Amino acid sequence: MDRLVIEGGVRLAGEVAVSGAKNATLPILTAALLTAEPLTVSNVPHLRDVTTMLNLLAQMGVAVSMDERLGVELTAARIAEPVAPYELVKTMRASVLVLGPLTARCGEARVSLPGGCAIGLRPVDQHLKGLQAMGAEVAIEHGYISVRAKRLKGARIRMDLVTVTGTENIMMAATLADGTTVIENAAREPEVVDLAHCLNAMGARVQGAGSDVITIEGADRLHGARYRVMPDRIETGTFLVAAAATGGSIRLTGARPDVLDAVREKLREPGAHVTTGPDWIALETNGALSAVNVRTAPYPGFPTDMQAQFMALDSIARGTALVTETVFENRFMHVQELKRLGADIEVEGNNAVVKGVAHLDGATVMATDLRASASLVLAGLIARGTTTVDRVYHLDRGYERIEEKLSKLGARIRRVR
Ligand code: EPU
């Protein structure tokens, strides 16, 4: 199993390019199931979750080919088996994103019920509620969700809570439904908007994505398209925090500053200087940063996927910060590990009180989820001495060549096999 070995204490400086967004790529790849014609997706990041999704689609009979620049062409001329098996769903919850497209295109789908995962229970009741409202029959049998619908019918669906993949599943299902579907209390995340753009390029009629009401007029068929995935806002945010925490100065190219308002604000508040252009974002620091409170919320609020990274920053900031997680019920697994590096953090319910310490000291740490692992890498960059981050495969799920990119910025980091 790979591990990352980090010698901390280097100020990050320089320029790196942002990769395509994982959480936009995954639903966009499943959109290929909606048409018999080729969907060509570019700016696809080279990540373990993307490989898992491509394997899942290939297993269903989708023809997948890739060019050397990581453009992926998917052709779902025929879908042999509309099934997402346990073996794949258990390694990646986002596999549930095939549910909507398969039901719409094949009239049936069987998807293993995603179990609990490291960051919380994460049920899929809202995905199912939406499909049922569109006339699908849903049954849970032998650990699988079975959905059947001759042809889905447009419906007005009010989500009980904001769910990103739930919104995406219903939006995709509705593109081939009979009539108009309205999703109320829809997720407003930029990745939902990116998927809507891709669907519209395929001939779908989706309006309102980015607001909390999305309207989809169903079509008889969709066609092939070419689509370029948006840049990854969480990767962007992670590198910005890495620079801020090490007192560095960086410039990220190929970025989307317009979807990072909440993160930029939370970097300016403790004293970092953030500047932006149309497709770049830069950060400079001037001395030690002060502690910053964060409270996660659905977009346009502060992203839960950035909470762990800010906790690493707060652990060495001046003063005390309150970090509140409102999206997932168990997303503080990094706390125990940060404490092993000397951080002073107390958790009570969904609040963490982080008292800034003068320095962290290197140690061996590991985490059980992607963003928690990212926060440990940041902590390793700050800490004195050597930090070893175990179970790098969590990072490989969502960060493309993280050690290469950090090395380019001057970090002393290497992968050990
Ligand atoms: N929820 C329900 N019922 C549902 C669906 C969701 O109760 O039917 C709850 C969840 O348990 C959670 C909350 O609603 O407490 C929000 O979950 P959501 O459905 O929005 O999360 P998701 O769609 O499973 C996506 C991202 C996550 C990101 C969240 C929140 C993808 C593939 N994943 O997950 O990304 O944290 O939205 O923004 O888009 C990551 O990249 O590290 C990651 C975990």
Short mmCIF file of N, CA and C and ligand atoms in Angstrom, two decimals, residues 22-23 26 93-94 119 122-127 161-165 189 304-305 327-329 331 370-371, ligand 1:
data_model
loop_
_atom_site.label_atom_id
_atom_site.label_comp_id
_atom_site.label_asym_id
_atom_site.label_seq_id
_atom_site.Cartn_x
_atom_site.Cartn_y
_atom_site.Cartn_z
N LYS A 22 -13.65 16.08 -10.20
CA LYS A 22 -14.13 14.71 -9.95
C LYS A 22 -15.65 14.65 -9.88
N ASN A 23 -16.23 15.54 -9.07
CA ASN A 23 -17.66 15.43 -8.82
C ASN A 23 -18.54 15.96 -9.96
N LEU A 26 -17.95 12.44 -12.65
CA LEU A 26 -18.66 11.18 -12.37
C LEU A 26 -20.10 11.19 -12.91
N ARG A 93 -19.50 5.21 -3.61
CA ARG A 93 -20.93 5.51 -3.48
C ARG A 93 -21.52 6.18 -4.71
N ALA A 94 -20.67 6.96 -5.41
CA ALA A 94 -21.16 7.70 -6.57
C ALA A 94 -21.67 6.77 -7.67
N ILE A 119 -17.99 8.79 6.22
CA ILE A 119 -18.39 10.13 6.66
C ILE A 119 -19.83 10.23 7.13
N ARG A 122 -25.50 8.40 4.98
CA ARG A 122 -25.74 8.72 3.58
C ARG A 122 -26.78 7.84 2.89
N PRO A 123 -28.03 7.94 3.30
CA PRO A 123 -29.08 7.19 2.63
C PRO A 123 -29.36 7.73 1.22
N VAL A 124 -30.17 6.99 0.44
CA VAL A 124 -30.53 7.43 -0.91
C VAL A 124 -32.04 7.58 -1.06
N ASP A 125 -32.72 7.79 0.08
CA ASP A 125 -34.18 7.86 0.04
C ASP A 125 -34.70 8.94 -0.90
N GLN A 126 -33.99 10.06 -1.01
CA GLN A 126 -34.47 11.15 -1.87
C GLN A 126 -34.36 10.79 -3.35
N HIS A 127 -33.33 10.03 -3.71
CA HIS A 127 -33.19 9.56 -5.09
C HIS A 127 -34.42 8.69 -5.43
N LEU A 161 -34.39 17.39 1.51
CA LEU A 161 -33.12 18.04 1.88
C LEU A 161 -32.32 18.22 0.61
N VAL A 162 -31.28 19.04 0.72
CA VAL A 162 -30.48 19.32 -0.48
C VAL A 162 -29.50 18.16 -0.69
N THR A 163 -29.64 17.48 -1.82
CA THR A 163 -28.73 16.38 -2.13
C THR A 163 -28.17 16.56 -3.54
N VAL A 164 -26.84 16.47 -3.62
CA VAL A 164 -26.16 16.72 -4.89
C VAL A 164 -26.42 15.58 -5.87
N THR A 165 -26.02 14.36 -5.51
CA THR A 165 -26.21 13.26 -6.46
C THR A 165 -27.70 12.92 -6.61
N GLU A 189 -25.09 23.19 -6.47
CA GLU A 189 -23.64 23.04 -6.65
C GLU A 189 -23.25 23.26 -8.13
N THR A 304 -18.57 21.34 2.55
CA THR A 304 -18.13 20.29 3.48
C THR A 304 -16.83 19.64 3.01
N ASP A 305 -16.63 19.61 1.68
CA ASP A 305 -15.41 19.00 1.15
C ASP A 305 -14.15 19.82 1.42
N VAL A 327 -23.44 19.14 7.09
CA VAL A 327 -23.90 18.33 5.95
C VAL A 327 -23.84 16.84 6.26
N PHE A 328 -22.72 16.40 6.82
CA PHE A 328 -22.56 14.98 7.17
C PHE A 328 -22.45 14.83 8.69
N GLU A 329 -22.91 13.70 9.20
CA GLU A 329 -22.95 13.56 10.65
C GLU A 329 -21.65 13.04 11.25
N ARG A 331 -18.07 13.65 10.02
CA ARG A 331 -16.96 14.03 9.15
C ARG A 331 -15.84 14.70 9.92
N LEU A 370 -11.34 10.66 1.79
CA LEU A 370 -10.57 11.49 0.87
C LEU A 370 -10.16 12.84 1.44
N ARG A 371 -11.12 13.64 1.89
CA ARG A 371 -10.78 15.00 2.30
C ARG A 371 -10.04 15.01 3.64
N1 EPU B 1 -29.02 12.47 2.18
C1 EPU B 1 -30.15 11.84 2.62
N2 EPU B 1 -30.94 11.19 1.72
C2 EPU B 1 -30.63 11.14 0.39
C3 EPU B 1 -29.48 11.79 -0.06
C4 EPU B 1 -28.70 12.47 0.86
O1 EPU B 1 -30.47 11.85 3.81
O2 EPU B 1 -31.39 10.52 -0.39
C5 EPU B 1 -28.16 13.22 3.13
C6 EPU B 1 -26.75 12.65 3.24
O3 EPU B 1 -26.71 11.58 4.14
C7 EPU B 1 -25.96 13.86 3.69
C8 EPU B 1 -26.68 15.02 3.00
O4 EPU B 1 -27.96 14.52 2.64
O5 EPU B 1 -26.05 13.99 5.08
C9 EPU B 1 -26.01 15.56 1.75
O6 EPU B 1 -25.61 14.51 0.92
P1 EPU B 1 -25.54 14.59 -0.65
O7 EPU B 1 -26.53 13.63 -1.21
O8 EPU B 1 -25.59 16.00 -1.12
O9 EPU B 1 -24.08 14.01 -0.91
P2 EPU B 1 -23.66 13.14 -2.15
O10 EPU B 1 -24.43 13.57 -3.33
O11 EPU B 1 -23.65 11.71 -1.77
C10 EPU B 1 -21.81 14.75 -3.07
C11 EPU B 1 -20.34 14.67 -3.34
C12 EPU B 1 -19.60 14.64 -2.00
C13 EPU B 1 -19.94 15.91 -1.23
C14 EPU B 1 -21.46 16.03 -1.06
C15 EPU B 1 -21.90 17.32 -0.40
C16 EPU B 1 -20.27 13.52 -5.44
C17 EPU B 1 -19.92 12.29 -6.21
N3 EPU B 1 -20.06 13.48 -4.13
O12 EPU B 1 -22.15 13.58 -2.33
O13 EPU B 1 -18.22 14.61 -2.30
O14 EPU B 1 -19.33 15.89 0.02
O15 EPU B 1 -22.11 15.94 -2.35
O16 EPU B 1 -21.45 18.41 -1.12
O17 EPU B 1 -20.70 14.50 -6.03
C18 EPU B 1 -15.92 14.18 -1.87
O18 EPU B 1 -15.68 14.56 -3.03
O19 EPU B 1 -15.02 13.98 -1.02
C19 EPU B 1 -17.31 13.95 -1.47
C20 EPU B 1 -17.64 13.22 -0.42
#
